[in-house]
Amino acid sequence: MPDIRPSDTEKSYEKAAIRKIQVQMAQRILQELALSDSSFVLDAGCGSGFSMESANAISKNVFGFDTSSELLLVAKRKGIKNLARADFESIPFKENVFGAIISISALQWFYPKDKHDVKDHYAVIAKEFFRLLKSGGKAGLQFYPATEMEWDIAVKCFRKLFGGYIIEEGDGRKKKRYLILEKK
């Protein structure tokens, strides 16, 4: 019989405090994106599925991907469907399909191997999101960059392809920044 005990990774991602923060951020972005129940939504870096659970309450067409097979298994155990194993630079979905892309606390885990490639890294991700979104589609991103310079680079890369705005809430360690994008 297979071992079905939760792993350390699963336990850490299911802690109540982390779950609460993740769900709040997902709901904040989903509110900003104003989705319809027929919207096709992609959760980029879905992890164990917190954001997908929130998105599924709005739309029944929610898809997610993550690089971690272990976290995808956690999501599957929760009954979450439409999952794929992939990275941000090569997302396995057709172009112009999604009305929305959300990404909560994920981009910081997909850092380029060479620190000098940060600009290229975010440029590739921006192009992938642009490819996947339909005209008029929106994306809501929240992540914790290593430096302020990394945040600025990411914002510049996304703004080359998208319109949009930044929402800043809170101060100090509780500060959250959301990048809201729209494909024209």
mmCIF file with all atom_site columns, C-alpha atoms in Angstrom:
data_model
loop_
_atom_site.group_PDB
_atom_site.id
_atom_site.type_symbol
_atom_site.label_atom_id
_atom_site.label_alt_id
_atom_site.label_comp_id
_atom_site.label_asym_id
_atom_site.label_entity_id
_atom_site.label_seq_id
_atom_site.pdbx_PDB_ins_code
_atom_site.Cartn_x
_atom_site.Cartn_y
_atom_site.Cartn_z
_atom_site.occupancy
_atom_site.B_iso_or_equiv
_atom_site.pdbx_formal_charge
_atom_site.auth_seq_id
_atom_site.auth_comp_id
_atom_site.auth_asym_id
_atom_site.auth_atom_id
_atom_site.pdbx_PDB_model_num
ATOM 1   C CA . MET A 1 1   ? 0.000   0.000  0.000   1.00 0.00 ? 1   MET A CA 1
ATOM 2   C CA . PRO A 1 2   ? 1.410   3.447  -0.883  1.00 0.00 ? 2   PRO A CA 1
ATOM 3   C CA . ASP A 1 3   ? 2.459   5.847  1.853   1.00 0.00 ? 3   ASP A CA 1
ATOM 4   C CA . ILE A 1 4   ? -0.212  8.562  2.025   1.00 0.00 ? 4   ILE A CA 1
ATOM 5   C CA . ARG A 1 5   ? 1.099   10.435 5.049   1.00 0.00 ? 5   ARG A CA 1
ATOM 6   C CA . PRO A 1 6   ? 1.548   14.161 4.384   1.00 0.00 ? 6   PRO A CA 1
ATOM 7   C CA . SER A 1 7   ? 5.104   15.196 3.613   1.00 0.00 ? 7   SER A CA 1
ATOM 8   C CA . ASP A 1 8   ? 6.904   18.097 5.288   1.00 0.00 ? 8   ASP A CA 1
ATOM 9   C CA . THR A 1 9   ? 6.243   20.213 2.195   1.00 0.00 ? 9   THR A CA 1
ATOM 10  C CA . GLU A 1 10  ? 2.541   19.415 2.291   1.00 0.00 ? 10  GLU A CA 1
ATOM 11  C CA . LYS A 1 11  ? 2.352   20.177 6.016   1.00 0.00 ? 11  LYS A CA 1
ATOM 12  C CA . SER A 1 12  ? 4.098   23.539 5.627   1.00 0.00 ? 12  SER A CA 1
ATOM 13  C CA . TYR A 1 13  ? 1.831   24.601 2.757   1.00 0.00 ? 13  TYR A CA 1
ATOM 14  C CA . GLU A 1 14  ? -1.285  23.591 4.642   1.00 0.00 ? 14  GLU A CA 1
ATOM 15  C CA . LYS A 1 15  ? -0.556  25.592 7.808   1.00 0.00 ? 15  LYS A CA 1
ATOM 16  C CA . ALA A 1 16  ? -3.564  27.714 8.709   1.00 0.00 ? 16  ALA A CA 1
ATOM 17  C CA . ALA A 1 17  ? -1.657  31.018 8.791   1.00 0.00 ? 17  ALA A CA 1
ATOM 18  C CA . ILE A 1 18  ? -0.125  30.507 5.347   1.00 0.00 ? 18  ILE A CA 1
ATOM 19  C CA . ARG A 1 19  ? -3.428  29.322 3.949   1.00 0.00 ? 19  ARG A CA 1
ATOM 20  C CA . LYS A 1 20  ? -5.253  32.384 5.303   1.00 0.00 ? 20  LYS A CA 1
ATOM 21  C CA . ILE A 1 21  ? -2.756  34.836 3.775   1.00 0.00 ? 21  ILE A CA 1
ATOM 22  C CA . GLN A 1 22  ? -2.687  33.028 0.429   1.00 0.00 ? 22  GLN A CA 1
ATOM 23  C CA . VAL A 1 23  ? -6.477  32.908 0.207   1.00 0.00 ? 23  VAL A CA 1
ATOM 24  C CA . GLN A 1 24  ? -6.777  36.605 1.117   1.00 0.00 ? 24  GLN A CA 1
ATOM 25  C CA . MET A 1 25  ? -4.296  37.575 -1.597  1.00 0.00 ? 25  MET A CA 1
ATOM 26  C CA . ALA A 1 26  ? -6.000  35.355 -4.163  1.00 0.00 ? 26  ALA A CA 1
ATOM 27  C CA . GLN A 1 27  ? -9.396  36.820 -3.322  1.00 0.00 ? 27  GLN A CA 1
ATOM 28  C CA . ARG A 1 28  ? -7.969  40.353 -3.555  1.00 0.00 ? 28  ARG A CA 1
ATOM 29  C CA . ILE A 1 29  ? -6.651  39.701 -7.048  1.00 0.00 ? 29  ILE A CA 1
ATOM 30  C CA . LEU A 1 30  ? -9.786  37.868 -8.184  1.00 0.00 ? 30  LEU A CA 1
ATOM 31  C CA . GLN A 1 31  ? -11.890 40.798 -6.985  1.00 0.00 ? 31  GLN A CA 1
ATOM 32  C CA . GLU A 1 32  ? -9.698  43.178 -8.995  1.00 0.00 ? 32  GLU A CA 1
ATOM 33  C CA . LEU A 1 33  ? -9.943  41.040 -12.139 1.00 0.00 ? 33  LEU A CA 1
ATOM 34  C CA . ALA A 1 34  ? -13.778 40.887 -11.960 1.00 0.00 ? 34  ALA A CA 1
ATOM 35  C CA . LEU A 1 35  ? -14.138 37.462 -13.579 1.00 0.00 ? 35  LEU A CA 1
ATOM 36  C CA . SER A 1 36  ? -17.300 35.922 -14.931 1.00 0.00 ? 36  SER A CA 1
ATOM 37  C CA . ASP A 1 37  ? -18.353 32.341 -14.246 1.00 0.00 ? 37  ASP A CA 1
ATOM 38  C CA . SER A 1 38  ? -17.416 31.412 -17.824 1.00 0.00 ? 38  SER A CA 1
ATOM 39  C CA . SER A 1 39  ? -13.896 32.889 -17.685 1.00 0.00 ? 39  SER A CA 1
ATOM 40  C CA . PHE A 1 40  ? -11.008 30.544 -18.372 1.00 0.00 ? 40  PHE A CA 1
ATOM 41  C CA . VAL A 1 41  ? -8.548  31.157 -15.533 1.00 0.00 ? 41  VAL A CA 1
ATOM 42  C CA . LEU A 1 42  ? -4.923  30.009 -15.243 1.00 0.00 ? 42  LEU A CA 1
ATOM 43  C CA . ASP A 1 43  ? -3.192  29.809 -11.861 1.00 0.00 ? 43  ASP A CA 1
ATOM 44  C CA . ALA A 1 44  ? 0.500   30.156 -12.676 1.00 0.00 ? 44  ALA A CA 1
ATOM 45  C CA . GLY A 1 45  ? 2.553   28.453 -9.980  1.00 0.00 ? 45  GLY A CA 1
ATOM 46  C CA . CYS A 1 46  ? -0.546  26.970 -8.342  1.00 0.00 ? 46  CYS A CA 1
ATOM 47  C CA . GLY A 1 47  ? 1.341   24.994 -5.691  1.00 0.00 ? 47  GLY A CA 1
ATOM 48  C CA . SER A 1 48  ? -1.067  23.083 -3.459  1.00 0.00 ? 48  SER A CA 1
ATOM 49  C CA . GLY A 1 49  ? -4.085  24.852 -4.927  1.00 0.00 ? 49  GLY A CA 1
ATOM 50  C CA . PHE A 1 50  ? -5.089  27.628 -2.493  1.00 0.00 ? 50  PHE A CA 1
ATOM 51  C CA . SER A 1 51  ? -5.704  30.164 -5.251  1.00 0.00 ? 51  SER A CA 1
ATOM 52  C CA . MET A 1 52  ? -7.390  27.605 -7.483  1.00 0.00 ? 52  MET A CA 1
ATOM 53  C CA . GLU A 1 53  ? -9.896  26.881 -4.715  1.00 0.00 ? 53  GLU A CA 1
ATOM 54  C CA . SER A 1 54  ? -10.775 30.589 -4.594  1.00 0.00 ? 54  SER A CA 1
ATOM 55  C CA . ALA A 1 55  ? -10.950 30.848 -8.395  1.00 0.00 ? 55  ALA A CA 1
ATOM 56  C CA . ASN A 1 56  ? -13.140 27.723 -8.598  1.00 0.00 ? 56  ASN A CA 1
ATOM 57  C CA . ALA A 1 57  ? -15.720 29.535 -6.463  1.00 0.00 ? 57  ALA A CA 1
ATOM 58  C CA . ILE A 1 58  ? -16.077 32.050 -9.331  1.00 0.00 ? 58  ILE A CA 1
ATOM 59  C CA . SER A 1 59  ? -15.384 30.041 -12.487 1.00 0.00 ? 59  SER A CA 1
ATOM 60  C CA . LYS A 1 60  ? -15.581 26.360 -13.340 1.00 0.00 ? 60  LYS A CA 1
ATOM 61  C CA . ASN A 1 61  ? -12.869 26.735 -15.995 1.00 0.00 ? 61  ASN A CA 1
ATOM 62  C CA . VAL A 1 62  ? -9.790  26.950 -13.777 1.00 0.00 ? 62  VAL A CA 1
ATOM 63  C CA . PHE A 1 63  ? -6.445  25.433 -14.744 1.00 0.00 ? 63  PHE A CA 1
ATOM 64  C CA . GLY A 1 64  ? -3.147  25.432 -12.888 1.00 0.00 ? 64  GLY A CA 1
ATOM 65  C CA . PHE A 1 65  ? 0.484   24.539 -13.302 1.00 0.00 ? 65  PHE A CA 1
ATOM 66  C CA . ASP A 1 66  ? 3.491   24.204 -11.027 1.00 0.00 ? 66  ASP A CA 1
ATOM 67  C CA . THR A 1 67  ? 6.992   22.758 -11.253 1.00 0.00 ? 67  THR A CA 1
ATOM 68  C CA . SER A 1 68  ? 6.563   20.761 -8.054  1.00 0.00 ? 68  SER A CA 1
ATOM 69  C CA . SER A 1 69  ? 5.032   17.340 -8.589  1.00 0.00 ? 69  SER A CA 1
ATOM 70  C CA . GLU A 1 70  ? 4.742   17.035 -4.802  1.00 0.00 ? 70  GLU A CA 1
ATOM 71  C CA . LEU A 1 71  ? 2.617   20.188 -4.487  1.00 0.00 ? 71  LEU A CA 1
ATOM 72  C CA . LEU A 1 72  ? 0.515   19.172 -7.490  1.00 0.00 ? 72  LEU A CA 1
ATOM 73  C CA . LEU A 1 73  ? -0.168  15.887 -5.695  1.00 0.00 ? 73  LEU A CA 1
ATOM 74  C CA . VAL A 1 74  ? -1.353  17.856 -2.652  1.00 0.00 ? 74  VAL A CA 1
ATOM 75  C CA . ALA A 1 75  ? -3.736  19.789 -4.923  1.00 0.00 ? 75  ALA A CA 1
ATOM 76  C CA . LYS A 1 76  ? -4.987  16.549 -6.506  1.00 0.00 ? 76  LYS A CA 1
ATOM 77  C CA . ARG A 1 77  ? -5.630  15.054 -3.052  1.00 0.00 ? 77  ARG A CA 1
ATOM 78  C CA . LYS A 1 78  ? -7.892  18.044 -2.377  1.00 0.00 ? 78  LYS A CA 1
ATOM 79  C CA . GLY A 1 79  ? -9.896  17.187 -5.481  1.00 0.00 ? 79  GLY A CA 1
ATOM 80  C CA . ILE A 1 80  ? -8.497  19.991 -7.631  1.00 0.00 ? 80  ILE A CA 1
ATOM 81  C CA . LYS A 1 81  ? -8.489  19.156 -11.328 1.00 0.00 ? 81  LYS A CA 1
ATOM 82  C CA . ASN A 1 82  ? -6.939  20.575 -14.525 1.00 0.00 ? 82  ASN A CA 1
ATOM 83  C CA . LEU A 1 83  ? -3.346  20.534 -13.279 1.00 0.00 ? 83  LEU A CA 1
ATOM 84  C CA . ALA A 1 84  ? -0.120  20.396 -15.281 1.00 0.00 ? 84  ALA A CA 1
ATOM 85  C CA . ARG A 1 85  ? 3.547   20.163 -14.390 1.00 0.00 ? 85  ARG A CA 1
ATOM 86  C CA . ALA A 1 86  ? 5.400   23.016 -16.092 1.00 0.00 ? 86  ALA A CA 1
ATOM 87  C CA . ASP A 1 87  ? 7.536   26.077 -15.500 1.00 0.00 ? 87  ASP A CA 1
ATOM 88  C CA . PHE A 1 88  ? 6.832   29.741 -16.213 1.00 0.00 ? 88  PHE A CA 1
ATOM 89  C CA . GLU A 1 89  ? 8.978   29.886 -19.323 1.00 0.00 ? 89  GLU A CA 1
ATOM 90  C CA . SER A 1 90  ? 7.194   27.121 -21.248 1.00 0.00 ? 90  SER A CA 1
ATOM 91  C CA . ILE A 1 91  ? 3.534   26.919 -20.263 1.00 0.00 ? 91  ILE A CA 1
ATOM 92  C CA . PRO A 1 92  ? 1.728   24.012 -22.016 1.00 0.00 ? 92  PRO A CA 1
ATOM 93  C CA . PHE A 1 93  ? -1.530  25.704 -22.993 1.00 0.00 ? 93  PHE A CA 1
ATOM 94  C CA . LYS A 1 94  ? -2.793  27.092 -26.301 1.00 0.00 ? 94  LYS A CA 1
ATOM 95  C CA . GLU A 1 95  ? -2.513  30.791 -27.083 1.00 0.00 ? 95  GLU A CA 1
ATOM 96  C CA . ASN A 1 96  ? -5.337  33.299 -26.602 1.00 0.00 ? 96  ASN A CA 1
ATOM 97  C CA . VAL A 1 97  ? -7.370  30.942 -24.380 1.00 0.00 ? 97  VAL A CA 1
ATOM 98  C CA . PHE A 1 98  ? -7.427  32.511 -20.928 1.00 0.00 ? 98  PHE A CA 1
ATOM 99  C CA . GLY A 1 99  ? -9.502  35.457 -19.795 1.00 0.00 ? 99  GLY A CA 1
ATOM 100 C CA . ALA A 1 100 ? -7.369  35.706 -16.663 1.00 0.00 ? 100 ALA A CA 1
ATOM 101 C CA . ILE A 1 101 ? -4.066  34.582 -15.190 1.00 0.00 ? 101 ILE A CA 1
ATOM 102 C CA . ILE A 1 102 ? -3.405  34.708 -11.468 1.00 0.00 ? 102 ILE A CA 1
ATOM 103 C CA . SER A 1 103 ? -0.117  34.062 -9.729  1.00 0.00 ? 103 SER A CA 1
ATOM 104 C CA . ILE A 1 104 ? 0.102   34.352 -5.956  1.00 0.00 ? 104 ILE A CA 1
ATOM 105 C CA . SER A 1 105 ? 3.446   34.057 -4.131  1.00 0.00 ? 105 SER A CA 1
ATOM 106 C CA . ALA A 1 106 ? 4.948   31.962 -6.916  1.00 0.00 ? 106 ALA A CA 1
ATOM 107 C CA . LEU A 1 107 ? 7.300   33.961 -9.137  1.00 0.00 ? 107 LEU A CA 1
ATOM 108 C CA . GLN A 1 108 ? 9.951   34.268 -6.415  1.00 0.00 ? 108 GLN A CA 1
ATOM 109 C CA . TRP A 1 109 ? 10.435  30.476 -6.498  1.00 0.00 ? 109 TRP A CA 1
ATOM 110 C CA . PHE A 1 110 ? 11.168  30.411 -10.246 1.00 0.00 ? 110 PHE A CA 1
ATOM 111 C CA . TYR A 1 111 ? 14.340  32.461 -10.280 1.00 0.00 ? 111 TYR A CA 1
ATOM 112 C CA . PRO A 1 112 ? 16.850  32.232 -13.140 1.00 0.00 ? 112 PRO A CA 1
ATOM 113 C CA . LYS A 1 113 ? 19.965  30.166 -12.515 1.00 0.00 ? 113 LYS A CA 1
ATOM 114 C CA . ASP A 1 114 ? 22.172  33.145 -13.344 1.00 0.00 ? 114 ASP A CA 1
ATOM 115 C CA . LYS A 1 115 ? 21.364  36.372 -11.488 1.00 0.00 ? 115 LYS A CA 1
ATOM 116 C CA . HIS A 1 116 ? 22.393  38.322 -14.588 1.00 0.00 ? 116 HIS A CA 1
ATOM 117 C CA . ASP A 1 117 ? 19.465  36.816 -16.511 1.00 0.00 ? 117 ASP A CA 1
ATOM 118 C CA . VAL A 1 118 ? 16.723  38.416 -14.385 1.00 0.00 ? 118 VAL A CA 1
ATOM 119 C CA . LYS A 1 119 ? 15.558  40.769 -17.139 1.00 0.00 ? 119 LYS A CA 1
ATOM 120 C CA . ASP A 1 120 ? 15.466  37.989 -19.744 1.00 0.00 ? 120 ASP A CA 1
ATOM 121 C CA . HIS A 1 121 ? 13.675  35.712 -17.279 1.00 0.00 ? 121 HIS A CA 1
ATOM 122 C CA . TYR A 1 122 ? 10.828  38.166 -16.650 1.00 0.00 ? 122 TYR A CA 1
ATOM 123 C CA . ALA A 1 123 ? 10.666  39.113 -20.341 1.00 0.00 ? 123 ALA A CA 1
ATOM 124 C CA . VAL A 1 124 ? 10.071  35.448 -21.245 1.00 0.00 ? 124 VAL A CA 1
ATOM 125 C CA . ILE A 1 125 ? 7.381   35.101 -18.561 1.00 0.00 ? 125 ILE A CA 1
ATOM 126 C CA . ALA A 1 126 ? 5.670   38.292 -19.762 1.00 0.00 ? 126 ALA A CA 1
ATOM 127 C CA . LYS A 1 127 ? 5.673   36.955 -23.339 1.00 0.00 ? 127 LYS A CA 1
ATOM 128 C CA . GLU A 1 128 ? 4.194   33.640 -22.178 1.00 0.00 ? 128 GLU A CA 1
ATOM 129 C CA . PHE A 1 129 ? 1.400   35.404 -20.287 1.00 0.00 ? 129 PHE A CA 1
ATOM 130 C CA . PHE A 1 130 ? 0.738   37.624 -23.308 1.00 0.00 ? 130 PHE A CA 1
ATOM 131 C CA . ARG A 1 131 ? 0.575   34.531 -25.535 1.00 0.00 ? 131 ARG A CA 1
ATOM 132 C CA . LEU A 1 132 ? -1.927  32.795 -23.252 1.00 0.00 ? 132 LEU A CA 1
ATOM 133 C CA . LEU A 1 133 ? -4.300  35.694 -22.573 1.00 0.00 ? 133 LEU A CA 1
ATOM 134 C CA . LYS A 1 134 ? -7.150  36.586 -24.909 1.00 0.00 ? 134 LYS A CA 1
ATOM 135 C CA . SER A 1 135 ? -7.471  40.186 -26.073 1.00 0.00 ? 135 SER A CA 1
ATOM 136 C CA . GLY A 1 136 ? -8.868  42.113 -23.116 1.00 0.00 ? 136 GLY A CA 1
ATOM 137 C CA . GLY A 1 137 ? -7.677  39.387 -20.744 1.00 0.00 ? 137 GLY A CA 1
ATOM 138 C CA . LYS A 1 138 ? -6.222  40.333 -17.376 1.00 0.00 ? 138 LYS A CA 1
ATOM 139 C CA . ALA A 1 139 ? -3.525  39.019 -15.086 1.00 0.00 ? 139 ALA A CA 1
ATOM 140 C CA . GLY A 1 140 ? -3.018  39.582 -11.381 1.00 0.00 ? 140 GLY A CA 1
ATOM 141 C CA . LEU A 1 141 ? 0.422   38.871 -9.956  1.00 0.00 ? 141 LEU A CA 1
ATOM 142 C CA . GLN A 1 142 ? 1.696   38.956 -6.396  1.00 0.00 ? 142 GLN A CA 1
ATOM 143 C CA . PHE A 1 143 ? 5.195   37.858 -5.480  1.00 0.00 ? 143 PHE A CA 1
ATOM 144 C CA . TYR A 1 144 ? 8.064   38.633 -3.135  1.00 0.00 ? 144 TYR A CA 1
ATOM 145 C CA . PRO A 1 145 ? 11.073  39.772 -5.173  1.00 0.00 ? 145 PRO A CA 1
ATOM 146 C CA . ALA A 1 146 ? 14.514  39.391 -3.622  1.00 0.00 ? 146 ALA A CA 1
ATOM 147 C CA . THR A 1 147 ? 15.259  43.092 -4.142  1.00 0.00 ? 147 THR A CA 1
ATOM 148 C CA . GLU A 1 148 ? 13.513  46.308 -5.101  1.00 0.00 ? 148 GLU A CA 1
ATOM 149 C CA . MET A 1 149 ? 15.525  46.236 -8.327  1.00 0.00 ? 149 MET A CA 1
ATOM 150 C CA . GLU A 1 150 ? 14.045  42.840 -9.199  1.00 0.00 ? 150 GLU A CA 1
ATOM 151 C CA . TRP A 1 151 ? 10.525  44.236 -8.674  1.00 0.00 ? 151 TRP A CA 1
ATOM 152 C CA . ASP A 1 152 ? 11.326  47.191 -10.957 1.00 0.00 ? 152 ASP A CA 1
ATOM 153 C CA . ILE A 1 153 ? 12.738  44.892 -13.649 1.00 0.00 ? 153 ILE A CA 1
ATOM 154 C CA . ALA A 1 154 ? 9.692   42.609 -13.522 1.00 0.00 ? 154 ALA A CA 1
ATOM 155 C CA . VAL A 1 155 ? 7.276   45.547 -13.734 1.00 0.00 ? 155 VAL A CA 1
ATOM 156 C CA . LYS A 1 156 ? 9.152   47.022 -16.727 1.00 0.00 ? 156 LYS A CA 1
ATOM 157 C CA . CYS A 1 157 ? 9.122   43.684 -18.559 1.00 0.00 ? 157 CYS A CA 1
ATOM 158 C CA . PHE A 1 158 ? 5.375   43.227 -18.079 1.00 0.00 ? 158 PHE A CA 1
ATOM 159 C CA . ARG A 1 159 ? 4.566   46.843 -18.936 1.00 0.00 ? 159 ARG A CA 1
ATOM 160 C CA . LYS A 1 160 ? 6.267   46.485 -22.320 1.00 0.00 ? 160 LYS A CA 1
ATOM 161 C CA . LEU A 1 161 ? 3.410   44.173 -23.341 1.00 0.00 ? 161 LEU A CA 1
ATOM 162 C CA . PHE A 1 162 ? 0.515   45.074 -21.053 1.00 0.00 ? 162 PHE A CA 1
ATOM 163 C CA . GLY A 1 163 ? -1.397  48.010 -19.699 1.00 0.00 ? 163 GLY A CA 1
ATOM 164 C CA . GLY A 1 164 ? -2.193  47.952 -16.033 1.00 0.00 ? 164 GLY A CA 1
ATOM 165 C CA . TYR A 1 165 ? -1.459  49.266 -12.583 1.00 0.00 ? 165 TYR A CA 1
ATOM 166 C CA . ILE A 1 166 ? 0.072   48.435 -9.200  1.00 0.00 ? 166 ILE A CA 1
ATOM 167 C CA . ILE A 1 167 ? -1.795  48.110 -5.919  1.00 0.00 ? 167 ILE A CA 1
ATOM 168 C CA . GLU A 1 168 ? 0.202   48.511 -2.692  1.00 0.00 ? 168 GLU A CA 1
ATOM 169 C CA . GLU A 1 169 ? -1.329  47.603 0.661   1.00 0.00 ? 169 GLU A CA 1
ATOM 170 C CA . GLY A 1 170 ? 0.128   47.428 4.150   1.00 0.00 ? 170 GLY A CA 1
ATOM 171 C CA . ASP A 1 171 ? 3.519   48.416 5.533   1.00 0.00 ? 171 ASP A CA 1
ATOM 172 C CA . GLY A 1 172 ? 6.749   46.712 6.477   1.00 0.00 ? 172 GLY A CA 1
ATOM 173 C CA . ARG A 1 173 ? 6.562   42.932 6.598   1.00 0.00 ? 173 ARG A CA 1
ATOM 174 C CA . LYS A 1 174 ? 2.819   43.039 5.914   1.00 0.00 ? 174 LYS A CA 1
ATOM 175 C CA . LYS A 1 175 ? 3.257   45.031 2.707   1.00 0.00 ? 175 LYS A CA 1
ATOM 176 C CA . LYS A 1 176 ? 1.690   43.408 -0.343  1.00 0.00 ? 176 LYS A CA 1
ATOM 177 C CA . ARG A 1 177 ? 2.077   44.549 -3.936  1.00 0.00 ? 177 ARG A CA 1
ATOM 178 C CA . TYR A 1 178 ? -0.157  43.399 -6.742  1.00 0.00 ? 178 TYR A CA 1
ATOM 179 C CA . LEU A 1 179 ? 0.612   43.912 -10.408 1.00 0.00 ? 179 LEU A CA 1
ATOM 180 C CA . ILE A 1 180 ? -2.645  44.034 -12.384 1.00 0.00 ? 180 ILE A CA 1
ATOM 181 C CA . LEU A 1 181 ? -2.175  43.665 -16.148 1.00 0.00 ? 181 LEU A CA 1
ATOM 182 C CA . GLU A 1 182 ? -4.466  43.906 -19.158 1.00 0.00 ? 182 GLU A CA 1
ATOM 183 C CA . LYS A 1 183 ? -3.841  42.669 -22.687 1.00 0.00 ? 183 LYS A CA 1
ATOM 184 C CA . LYS A 1 184 ? -5.092  45.252 -25.181 1.00 0.00 ? 184 LYS A CA 1
#
